[in-house]
């Protein structure tokens, strides 16, 4: 190896130094930072400005029909906390977010392991599982509304009737309606998250399993000792997406149950849209949005911190997943 | 204290508003060729509206209509609301149940009460979009919903039509049920048609009206609505109708009827085409909703959204907009529009052709004997409607009493 090859170029060395009045270094930093400006511009105008404006409107009686808005202090926040329908919406939203996150994670990982095995028609089976992720949730909701119709002629009830089962009020009983929305949400998203896990699973070296087999590890021990720990970066990403997506769910419950019966499957996002757009109560809807943003932030960061903690405990030092690097 | 909202993005918003208003047609007088171009945001789809606008163009070449379309209801309301807020609302738009309070309160619409073209329009339709003697919307048609019934199934238990009183109706439902026929289904994903009609029947006998009393504070929902809700709830407490209706929408109920699996359901004119297509041989027709104590049948329904003129438009555009509205209300305009939409129109100088099946409802429509709570309530319409639907669903499930439904509405009205 020649000396020229190992010695850094003089100019680069000089620019790389921040000390000694290196004006070129500052210029380089400024140029580098300039590339961030478009992203900063988008962030400020599409996130910060609307957020600040929403917060301001939450303190007013803004109707959306006139720029005039009277300052009402915390009245909108008080109304929300005293409104049973909004509290019901908050309750079901949390139930949906946590329920789908847990169920999809529990189902998608074993599914991934099975879909990763070599068998005839594997790609077709993978496609079948992935398919529900393609149509919009709104369309799925409308289709499932007919499947789960509480009438005797409903698709599912017709099938059950062949086994002598009486019609079940899937969408007309509070608990069943909540369960139905969650189950359809799980059905629609499990395949997508299984594909996410598959990408991580395929990057686990086969040698680990060969060594484990030689050491006499059972398939169950291999799963809990190798697969699951090395999938923790994927778990972090998947659960984060599920939790944030679940908290802002709107289209599925709206089309499947329209928030009913009563307020059993009402969601926060539906409440914001109905109050703001439908009822011209932008002040109230803004207050709800602010509270919701804070709640989502707290939940998301808590979940992220928890999963990162678990990830640090399980991830193998010699391996670096995309989420942990 | 009144303040403008915090416009942290003021520069962007202002630039956007200026750009958009430059596209509008309300900032000047007539065009160079002597015509005036007005802008119009249509609620009706392009396919149905184009022949109407073409006919208007031939009749009034001095007024050009620049039309844009937005489908009802939520998308239209939001589009218009955004335009009103940014000062880019068209010269003519639709005033509907969902936006009438905000548009009238904000003085965004012109009073049409002195115009000649409102003289041949049913007063009920004008008053629906009016306040204190002023008319803000030119509503040219109405809709109504009652009960559609399968004449063959009713004949099996000895009836040839729907009875006129509620007690007799419930008695018939029991006979149908005993005969193994599902008597009645009503979707309650919206305000139940039966409740609307019963409240309407009660209100039509009152002076001042039921809603005047409630919204002036002289009475309450609890006082006025509880007796009606108790009667309506007998359908469920007496086991005549399954509480599963809270999980059904209008299409599901209609399909059950078309398949001959239910004897009656709540229906409007929008169901005719679908039922005739699905079951061309079905022997069915419409009936008004049975009355309570005095036996007066009634129907649920409302005036269709009205054409309104933007108060922010200049005089030339307002004058041209009035020419447009005047033509729409003329026999020629009503006939062409009716041919496209099949609406039951309410102008005195044109008799709309109506499907014979729907004939029993027409007299009520043409005479304005209709009631829909959401459009008759004097404020917080959608807030109360959402609450009422949810609480009625809970009542049907047996979770709360009729009185609690009405109390919830009083609470909501007080808080809004």
XYZ file of C-alpha atoms in Angstrom:
741
model
C 0.000 0.000 0.000
C 1.500 3.331 -1.009
C 1.847 6.342 1.262
C -0.318 8.390 -1.082
C -3.150 5.961 -0.669
C -3.298 6.190 3.118
C -2.696 9.906 3.488
C -5.902 12.002 3.369
C -5.918 14.702 0.734
C -4.655 17.990 2.145
C -7.629 20.037 1.056
C -10.089 17.588 2.530
C -8.188 17.483 5.766
C -8.272 21.260 6.002
C -11.969 21.515 5.185
C -12.796 18.798 7.626
C -11.373 20.822 10.513
C -13.665 23.172 12.379
C -10.858 24.836 14.172
C -8.216 27.370 13.121
C -10.564 29.750 11.298
C -11.411 27.270 8.632
C -13.930 29.373 6.749
C -14.325 26.658 4.115
C -15.671 24.333 6.824
C -18.448 26.702 7.795
C -19.349 27.211 4.167
C -19.538 23.478 3.682
C -21.747 23.127 6.731
C -23.985 25.927 5.472
C -24.263 24.250 2.079
C -25.085 20.962 3.744
C -27.689 22.576 5.937
C -29.238 24.286 2.933
C -30.298 20.886 1.668
C -32.472 20.576 4.743
C -34.415 23.722 3.934
C -37.030 22.099 1.675
C -37.774 19.525 4.360
C -37.852 22.266 6.997
C -40.187 24.336 4.850
C -42.575 21.400 4.437
C -42.399 20.603 8.148
C -43.111 24.172 9.204
C -45.938 24.889 6.783
C -47.614 21.501 6.803
C -47.147 20.634 10.459
C -46.084 23.470 12.738
C -48.317 26.185 11.277
C -51.486 24.046 11.205
C -50.720 22.799 14.701
C -50.323 26.320 16.087
C -53.412 27.477 14.220
C -55.399 24.486 15.489
C -54.335 25.279 19.024
C -55.466 28.869 18.617
C -58.808 27.835 17.148
C -59.293 25.442 20.052
C -59.534 28.523 22.270
C -62.206 30.148 20.095
C -65.731 29.547 18.802
C -64.518 29.489 15.174
C -67.275 28.103 12.894
C -65.370 27.797 9.650
C -67.726 30.200 7.854
C -66.194 33.467 8.944
C -62.682 34.614 9.870
C -64.217 36.106 12.977
C -63.688 33.985 16.063
C -64.400 34.824 19.677
C -61.954 33.824 22.344
C -63.644 31.350 24.699
C -60.694 30.190 26.769
C -60.790 26.548 27.774
C -64.542 26.190 27.241
C -64.098 23.780 24.320
C -61.833 21.540 26.385
C -64.367 21.519 29.215
C -67.150 20.563 26.809
C -65.145 17.638 25.492
C -64.403 16.290 28.935
C -68.107 16.496 29.819
C -69.380 14.946 26.579
C -70.131 11.206 26.942
C -69.968 10.606 23.185
C -66.465 12.017 22.897
C -65.295 10.060 25.909
C -66.861 6.946 24.371
C -64.970 7.736 21.181
C -61.739 8.021 23.095
C -62.386 4.686 24.814
C -63.061 2.735 21.633
C -60.175 4.374 19.801
C -57.767 3.197 22.494
C -59.351 -0.257 22.512
C -59.038 -0.524 18.741
C -55.445 0.715 18.687
C -54.237 -1.582 21.463
C -56.388 -4.538 20.349
C -55.273 -4.491 16.725
C -51.634 -3.855 17.654
C -51.495 -6.838 20.000
C -53.517 -9.228 17.850
C -51.789 -8.390 14.579
C -48.355 -8.725 16.176
C -49.246 -12.031 17.804
C -50.664 -13.382 14.539
C -48.265 -11.897 12.010
C -45.047 -13.299 13.483
C -46.066 -16.993 13.482
C -47.670 -16.420 10.085
C -44.368 -15.024 8.813
C -42.493 -18.070 10.060
C -44.921 -20.361 8.238
C -44.895 -18.302 5.041
C -41.098 -18.311 5.087
C -40.953 -22.080 4.835
C -40.561 -23.685 1.427
C -43.801 -25.272 0.213
C -45.742 -25.582 -3.019
C -47.669 -22.413 -3.837
C -45.883 -20.313 -1.234
C -45.977 -17.123 -3.289
C -49.671 -17.579 -3.981
C -50.437 -18.051 -0.286
C -48.366 -14.968 0.555
C -50.342 -12.986 -2.028
C -53.622 -14.176 -0.578
C -52.599 -12.996 2.877
C -51.362 -9.692 1.515
C -54.453 -9.057 -0.597
C -56.667 -7.483 2.135
C -54.097 -4.706 2.473
C -54.715 -3.545 -1.105
C -58.333 -2.291 -1.106
C -59.119 0.757 0.976
C -60.448 0.192 4.470
C -63.645 2.008 3.489
C -64.397 -0.564 0.800
C -63.561 -3.418 3.140
C -65.895 -1.916 5.713
C -68.783 -1.793 3.253
C -68.199 -5.388 2.165
C -67.892 -6.667 5.715
C -71.064 -4.805 6.633
C -72.936 -7.219 4.403
C -70.947 -10.219 5.619
C -71.689 -9.391 9.252
C -75.284 -8.284 8.739
C -77.311 -9.259 11.812
C -80.156 -10.428 9.584
C -80.761 -14.123 9.025
C -79.861 -13.467 5.392
C -76.460 -12.003 6.355
C -73.551 -13.863 4.779
C -72.003 -15.139 8.004
C -75.335 -15.821 9.669
C -76.458 -17.794 6.603
C -73.409 -20.019 6.928
C -73.927 -20.456 10.651
C -77.596 -21.263 10.101
C -76.550 -24.414 8.232
C -75.097 -25.613 11.529
C -78.254 -24.745 13.413
C -76.920 -21.505 14.885
C -79.451 -18.705 15.440
C -78.723 -15.324 13.783
C -76.115 -13.363 15.724
C -76.236 -9.577 16.014
C -72.646 -8.982 14.944
C -73.229 -5.275 14.367
C -76.230 -4.696 16.617
C -74.801 -5.654 20.006
C -72.247 -3.261 21.503
C -69.605 -5.834 22.434
C -69.956 -7.784 19.186
C -69.838 -4.611 17.109
C -66.586 -3.571 18.809
C -65.186 -7.066 18.329
C -66.251 -7.089 14.673
C -64.476 -3.823 13.909
C -61.297 -5.047 15.591
C -61.392 -8.452 13.891
C -61.878 -6.916 10.447
C -59.034 -4.493 11.197
C -56.808 -7.419 12.178
C -57.827 -9.433 9.113
C -57.061 -6.510 6.822
C -53.612 -5.676 8.201
C -52.089 -8.966 9.362
C -50.839 -9.932 5.899
C -49.178 -6.568 5.330
C -47.317 -6.760 8.613
C -46.403 -10.384 7.934
C -44.661 -9.191 4.774
C -42.807 -6.617 6.861
C -41.657 -9.339 9.242
C -40.735 -11.580 6.328
C -38.236 -9.004 5.089
C -36.507 -9.078 8.472
C -36.838 -12.834 8.850
C -35.093 -13.479 5.560
C -32.089 -11.496 6.728
C -31.477 -13.851 9.665
C -28.542 -16.074 8.630
C -29.474 -19.745 8.219
C -26.318 -20.757 10.067
C -27.900 -19.807 13.370
C -30.625 -22.375 12.878
C -28.146 -25.012 11.707
C -26.053 -24.497 14.826
C -29.167 -24.589 16.990
C -30.258 -27.859 15.373
C -26.838 -29.379 15.958
C -27.136 -28.329 19.582
C -30.501 -30.116 19.734
C -32.786 -27.064 19.915
C -36.455 -27.798 19.202
C -38.399 -25.648 16.692
C -40.054 -23.892 19.630
C -36.652 -23.140 21.193
C -35.376 -21.891 17.840
C -38.375 -19.570 17.534
C -38.038 -18.071 21.005
C -34.227 -18.190 21.068
C -33.366 -16.959 17.582
C -36.316 -15.804 15.492
C -38.202 -13.677 17.973
C -35.194 -11.833 19.451
C -33.823 -11.045 16.000
C -37.213 -9.779 14.862
C -37.404 -7.147 17.596
C -36.377 -4.291 15.250
C -39.283 -5.270 13.003
C -41.581 -5.472 16.015
C -40.626 -1.903 16.898
C -41.538 -0.616 13.463
C -44.651 -2.746 13.067
C -46.158 -1.914 16.445
C -45.361 1.772 16.025
C -47.178 1.830 12.676
C -50.072 -0.153 14.101
C -50.449 2.018 17.161
C -50.358 5.331 15.290
C -52.628 3.975 12.545
C -55.026 2.545 15.113
C -55.287 5.777 17.039
C -56.321 7.737 13.967
C -58.670 5.048 12.609
C -61.735 6.436 10.870
C -62.738 4.755 7.627
C -63.253 1.185 8.828
C -65.602 1.856 11.776
C -67.313 4.636 9.840
C -68.268 2.343 6.967
C -68.775 -0.832 8.985
C -70.855 0.487 11.893
C -70.988 4.271 11.452
C -69.843 4.512 15.059
C -72.812 2.564 16.386
C -74.773 1.060 17.852
C -75.136 4.144 20.001
C -71.575 5.359 20.425
C -70.120 1.847 20.854
C -67.647 2.113 17.956
C -67.370 5.874 17.738
C -63.794 7.055 17.222
C -61.963 10.247 18.028
C -61.219 10.951 14.381
C -64.881 10.541 13.486
C -65.742 12.896 16.289
C -63.278 15.499 14.996
C -64.616 15.255 11.451
C -68.280 15.248 12.452
C -67.855 18.160 14.869
C -65.628 20.216 12.619
C -66.918 19.696 9.107
C -70.425 18.397 9.704
C -71.428 20.677 12.528
C -69.318 23.773 11.883
C -67.795 23.587 15.356
C -64.169 24.025 14.381
C -63.256 25.399 17.774
C -64.480 22.275 19.504
C -63.032 19.968 16.871
C -59.689 21.789 17.156
C -59.661 21.306 20.917
C -60.326 17.632 20.388
C -57.551 17.463 17.811
C -55.105 19.136 20.190
C -55.967 16.746 23.010
C -55.742 13.837 20.621
C -52.357 14.951 19.280
C -50.972 15.177 22.797
C -52.408 11.764 23.689
C -51.025 10.176 20.518
C -47.641 11.759 21.177
C -47.491 10.443 24.733
C -48.648 6.970 23.721
C -46.371 6.744 20.700
C -43.246 7.886 22.515
C -44.018 5.628 25.471
C -44.489 2.696 23.162
C -41.333 3.571 21.247
C -39.335 3.807 24.464
C -40.686 0.480 25.660
C -40.009 -1.362 22.425
C -36.532 0.175 22.159
C -35.815 -1.052 25.673
C -36.963 -4.544 24.726
C -34.998 -4.331 21.510
C -31.781 -3.415 23.352
C -32.244 -6.415 25.600
C -32.793 -8.875 22.790
C -30.916 -7.675 19.755
C -27.719 -9.571 19.105
C -24.610 -7.390 19.433
C -23.214 -8.598 16.132
C -26.363 -7.704 14.257
C -27.812 -4.363 13.449
C -31.445 -4.108 12.408
C -32.671 -1.203 10.366
C -34.592 0.299 13.230
C -31.803 0.079 15.776
C -28.903 1.490 13.789
C -64.231 39.864 22.555
C -63.815 39.303 18.854
C -60.490 38.513 17.320
C -59.241 37.255 14.026
C -57.770 33.788 14.258
C -54.060 33.546 14.727
C -52.802 33.476 11.206
C -49.356 32.139 11.676
C -49.495 31.173 8.031
C -51.046 34.478 7.066
C -48.789 35.091 4.127
C -49.505 31.715 2.616
C -53.228 31.922 3.262
C -53.462 35.424 1.867
C -51.547 34.463 -1.237
C -53.771 31.454 -1.682
C -56.936 33.463 -1.183
C -55.806 36.131 -3.636
C -54.930 33.505 -6.193
C -58.264 31.798 -5.772
C -60.313 34.979 -5.780
C -58.650 35.961 -9.008
C -60.318 32.884 -10.486
C -63.744 33.901 -9.216
C -66.279 35.834 -11.172
C -67.485 38.207 -8.507
C -65.007 41.014 -8.685
C -66.346 42.956 -11.612
C -69.467 43.858 -13.564
C -70.406 42.486 -16.966
C -68.073 40.897 -19.501
C -66.688 42.756 -22.504
C -69.266 41.213 -24.868
C -72.170 42.533 -22.803
C -72.877 39.255 -21.074
C -72.479 38.546 -17.388
C -70.811 35.362 -16.233
C -71.949 33.962 -12.930
C -70.353 31.112 -11.041
C -72.428 28.226 -9.706
C -71.534 25.324 -7.440
C -73.955 22.534 -8.306
C -75.207 19.903 -5.914
C -76.742 17.954 -8.784
C -74.366 15.911 -10.935
C -73.013 17.086 -14.267
C -75.032 14.583 -16.318
C -78.331 15.879 -14.934
C -77.384 19.540 -14.733
C -75.935 20.031 -18.214
C -79.301 19.889 -20.082
C -80.734 22.369 -17.592
C -77.877 24.809 -18.071
C -77.986 24.377 -21.849
C -81.681 25.281 -21.846
C -81.000 28.289 -19.646
C -78.209 29.393 -21.985
C -80.632 29.347 -24.906
C -83.288 31.252 -22.989
C -80.884 33.816 -21.538
C -77.801 34.278 -23.705
C -76.979 37.457 -21.744
C -76.069 35.370 -18.682
C -73.367 32.732 -18.804
C -73.109 30.152 -16.042
C -69.694 28.857 -15.088
C -70.527 25.691 -13.214
C -68.500 23.468 -10.919
C -69.706 20.306 -9.235
C -69.417 18.841 -5.796
C -71.372 15.785 -4.676
C -73.717 16.020 -1.701
C -73.746 16.102 1.202
C -70.579 16.265 3.299
C -68.238 17.029 0.404
C -70.481 19.792 -0.893
C -70.855 21.372 2.525
C -67.102 21.308 3.107
C -66.268 22.659 -0.348
C -68.698 25.537 -0.008
C -67.633 26.287 3.532
C -63.986 26.532 2.448
C -64.950 28.849 -0.396
C -67.061 31.058 1.850
C -64.248 31.345 4.373
C -61.678 32.249 1.727
C -63.996 34.722 -0.021
C -64.168 32.639 -3.195
C -67.721 31.333 -2.916
C -69.626 31.218 -6.229
C -72.447 33.607 -7.050
C -75.026 30.812 -6.775
C -74.834 27.805 -4.485
C -77.102 25.488 -2.516
C -78.297 26.173 0.983
C -79.093 22.920 2.809
C -80.113 21.691 6.233
C -76.485 21.197 7.149
C -75.307 24.733 6.410
C -78.359 26.973 6.578
C -77.777 28.222 10.122
C -74.148 29.129 9.446
C -74.919 30.754 6.091
C -77.809 32.810 7.456
C -76.034 33.751 10.704
C -72.956 34.806 8.733
C -75.106 36.875 6.333
C -73.581 35.052 3.379
C -76.886 34.725 1.483
C -79.223 37.239 -0.157
C -82.866 37.633 0.940
C -85.086 36.534 -1.956
C -88.450 37.339 -0.363
C -89.160 40.346 -2.609
C -88.487 38.544 -5.860
C -91.273 37.617 -8.274
C -89.922 34.142 -8.842
C -90.710 33.007 -5.294
C -94.413 33.713 -5.671
C -95.231 30.387 -7.326
C -93.213 28.328 -4.862
C -94.806 26.414 -1.960
C -94.344 28.584 1.194
C -93.222 25.542 3.211
C -90.158 25.229 0.978
C -89.308 28.920 1.212
C -89.793 29.035 4.971
C -87.542 26.018 5.397
C -84.623 28.145 4.261
C -85.883 31.388 5.732
C -85.942 33.300 8.959
C -88.064 36.155 10.252
C -89.948 36.539 6.984
C -86.840 36.483 4.795
C -86.239 33.684 2.257
C -82.661 32.679 1.615
C -83.110 29.616 -0.573
C -85.179 28.842 -3.654
C -86.220 25.264 -2.965
C -88.172 23.893 -5.893
C -88.914 20.355 -4.787
C -89.445 18.201 -1.707
C -89.051 14.591 -0.765
C -91.032 12.421 1.568
C -90.633 9.034 3.170
C -93.334 6.755 4.525
C -93.882 3.002 4.619
C -93.515 0.774 1.586
C -95.620 -2.361 1.972
C -95.948 -5.710 0.269
C -99.635 -5.928 -0.630
C -99.599 -9.721 -0.936
C -98.093 -10.271 2.511
C -100.559 -7.875 4.127
C -103.422 -9.644 2.344
C -102.359 -12.912 3.991
C -103.460 -11.496 7.346
C -106.525 -9.729 6.005
C -105.290 -6.196 5.305
C -105.304 -4.314 2.026
C -103.309 -1.320 3.230
C -101.415 0.070 6.188
C -103.836 1.128 8.983
C -104.155 4.820 9.788
C -103.606 4.591 13.536
C -100.581 3.372 15.447
C -102.508 0.930 17.637
C -104.033 -0.718 14.596
C -100.625 -0.800 12.959
C -99.092 -2.615 15.925
C -102.023 -5.011 15.921
C -101.361 -5.793 12.273
C -97.666 -6.300 12.991
C -98.606 -8.865 15.641
C -100.819 -10.728 13.170
C -98.036 -10.769 10.594
C -95.609 -12.046 13.170
C -98.030 -14.752 14.263
C -98.318 -15.792 10.616
C -94.551 -16.234 10.449
C -93.956 -13.049 8.444
C -91.415 -10.453 9.527
C -93.784 -7.489 9.831
C -91.548 -4.426 9.680
C -87.962 -3.263 9.501
C -86.698 0.278 9.834
C -83.101 1.323 9.502
C -82.064 3.567 12.349
C -78.678 4.645 11.059
C -80.448 7.983 10.570
C -83.369 9.579 12.346
C -86.128 6.931 12.149
C -88.752 7.867 9.591
C -91.492 6.857 12.031
C -90.253 9.215 14.744
C -89.936 12.113 12.285
C -93.464 11.621 11.002
C -94.975 11.242 14.460
C -93.267 14.374 15.746
C -94.319 16.166 12.559
C -97.945 15.113 13.006
C -97.910 16.390 16.564
C -96.226 19.662 15.618
C -98.656 20.314 12.770
C -101.472 20.500 15.329
C -99.659 23.013 17.508
C -99.391 26.771 17.386
C -96.712 27.822 18.085
C -94.990 24.774 16.685
C -93.344 22.130 18.792
C -89.876 23.359 17.816
C -90.749 26.978 18.527
C -91.618 25.948 22.066
C -88.467 23.875 22.576
C -86.020 26.356 21.088
C -87.571 29.334 22.828
C -87.151 27.537 26.134
C -90.888 27.329 26.817
C -90.821 23.549 26.569
C -88.296 20.734 26.423
C -87.558 17.659 24.351
C -88.402 15.651 27.439
C -91.900 17.097 27.514
C -92.591 16.966 23.786
C -90.676 13.939 22.557
C -91.069 11.422 25.372
C -94.701 10.404 24.606
C -93.870 9.906 20.926
C -90.730 7.901 21.661
C -92.651 5.713 24.094
C -95.150 4.833 21.388
C -92.400 4.200 18.840
C -90.507 2.012 21.292
C -93.496 -0.342 21.566
C -92.287 -1.874 18.304
C -89.310 -3.215 20.214
C -90.602 -3.660 23.751
C -93.556 -5.700 22.455
C -91.194 -7.852 20.410
C -92.726 -6.948 17.054
C -89.423 -5.834 15.529
C -85.947 -7.116 16.304
C -83.515 -4.742 17.972
C -81.019 -5.906 15.327
C -82.260 -2.993 13.217
C -79.587 -0.868 14.915
C -77.034 -2.794 12.827
C -78.817 -2.305 9.505
C -78.619 0.411 6.912
C -81.308 1.474 4.463
C -80.005 -0.684 1.614
C -80.070 -3.855 3.712
C -83.650 -3.226 4.769
C -84.669 -2.443 1.199
C -83.090 -5.673 -0.052
C -85.022 -7.668 2.539
C -88.224 -6.073 1.317
C -87.406 -6.655 -2.340
C -86.700 -10.316 -1.533
C -90.163 -10.621 0.017
C -88.787 -11.370 3.485
C -90.398 -8.424 5.243
C -93.877 -6.964 4.832
C -93.108 -3.253 5.397
C -90.161 -0.904 5.657
C -89.471 2.812 5.815
C -88.902 4.107 2.303
C -88.628 7.169 0.144
C -88.744 7.763 -3.609
C -85.082 6.786 -3.921
C -86.071 3.148 -3.282
C -88.417 2.815 -6.255
C -85.861 2.143 -8.973
C -83.840 -0.326 -6.911
C -86.897 -2.357 -5.864
C -88.374 -2.410 -9.360
C -85.070 -3.604 -10.719
C -84.563 -6.267 -8.048
C -88.179 -7.439 -7.902
C -90.160 -6.324 -10.967
C -93.099 -8.560 -10.062
C -93.395 -7.429 -6.450
C -96.871 -6.140 -5.619
C -96.120 -3.112 -3.481
C -96.876 0.542 -2.878
C -96.411 3.377 -0.385
C -98.463 4.496 2.590
C -98.298 7.356 5.036
C -97.110 6.647 8.548
C -99.933 5.858 10.989
C -100.902 8.598 13.393
C -101.001 8.501 17.128
C -104.068 9.398 19.208
C -105.968 11.494 16.661
C -105.236 9.044 13.887
C -103.757 11.595 11.531
C -101.240 9.914 9.226
C -98.180 11.942 8.324
C -94.921 11.577 6.389
C -91.305 12.375 7.072
C -89.689 14.657 4.583
C -88.251 18.013 3.821
C -87.776 20.687 1.266
C -84.858 19.942 -1.048
C -81.848 22.269 -0.775
C -82.513 25.717 -2.161
C -80.614 27.845 -4.651
C -79.030 30.784 -2.841
C -77.256 33.925 -4.008
C -73.932 34.945 -2.531
C -74.266 38.243 -0.658
C -70.590 38.971 -1.351
C -71.203 39.082 -5.119
C -71.467 42.531 -6.687
C -74.758 43.962 -7.909
C -74.298 42.922 -11.533
C -73.633 39.332 -10.584
C -76.480 39.265 -8.093
C -78.832 40.592 -10.776
C -77.636 37.938 -13.233
C -77.987 35.284 -10.522
C -81.600 36.355 -9.998
C -82.231 35.912 -13.717
C -80.870 32.385 -13.376
C -83.020 31.586 -10.330
C -86.063 33.142 -11.965
C -85.671 30.858 -14.956
C -85.135 27.803 -12.720
C -88.456 28.564 -10.989
C -90.318 29.081 -14.280
C -92.484 26.269 -15.692
C -89.926 25.708 -18.436
C -87.001 25.478 -16.009
C -88.867 23.278 -13.541
C -90.006 20.908 -16.283
C -86.506 20.438 -17.676
C -84.972 19.946 -14.229
C -87.750 17.571 -13.153
C -87.198 15.453 -16.244
C -83.582 15.015 -15.192
C -84.048 14.417 -11.466
C -87.596 12.971 -11.163
C -88.099 15.160 -8.089
C -91.576 16.051 -6.915
C -91.556 19.759 -7.638
C -93.583 22.273 -5.648
C -94.221 25.208 -7.978
C -97.885 26.016 -8.494
C -97.695 26.286 -12.291
C -96.239 22.864 -13.062
C -97.601 19.412 -12.162
C -94.760 16.925 -12.045
C -95.332 13.422 -13.408
C -94.971 10.929 -10.549
C -94.547 7.153 -10.420
C -98.020 5.724 -9.602
C -96.518 3.693 -6.745
C -95.474 6.922 -5.050
C -98.819 8.642 -5.620
C -100.056 8.289 -1.979
C -97.231 10.588 -0.855
C -97.539 13.327 -3.444
C -100.292 15.394 -1.863
C -98.309 15.766 1.358
C -95.244 16.842 -0.582
C -97.027 19.375 -2.733
C -98.823 20.881 0.255
C -95.779 20.974 2.519
C -97.232 18.543 5.071
C -93.787 17.168 5.884
C -91.492 17.123 8.839
C -87.850 16.306 9.406
C -86.404 17.237 12.801
C -82.958 18.108 11.509
C -84.256 20.708 9.109
C -86.896 22.074 11.471
C -84.616 22.517 14.459
C -83.577 26.108 14.812
C -79.948 25.648 15.811
C -77.352 22.921 16.449
C -79.176 20.756 13.911
C -76.459 18.229 13.214
C -75.306 18.102 16.827
C -78.811 17.166 17.930
C -79.330 14.767 15.034
C -76.170 12.765 15.777
C -77.129 12.617 19.439
C -80.738 11.640 18.711
C -79.795 8.798 16.362
C -77.263 7.347 18.809
C -79.585 7.623 21.803
C -82.538 6.127 19.903
C -80.315 3.183 18.979
C -79.508 2.729 22.653
C -83.218 2.907 23.482
C -83.984 0.197 20.943
C -81.269 -1.951 22.503
C -83.006 -1.497 25.845
C -80.107 0.382 27.425
C -82.051 3.577 28.154
C -85.677 4.723 28.333
C -87.483 7.048 25.900
C -87.410 9.715 28.581
C -83.621 9.455 28.808
C -83.342 9.896 25.044
C -85.270 13.148 25.276
C -83.287 14.271 28.305
C -80.042 13.665 26.410
C -81.306 15.972 23.658
C -82.128 18.672 26.207
C -78.638 18.342 27.661
C -77.081 18.543 24.215
C -79.108 21.603 23.266
C -78.156 23.342 26.483
C -74.452 22.601 25.939
C -74.303 23.627 22.289
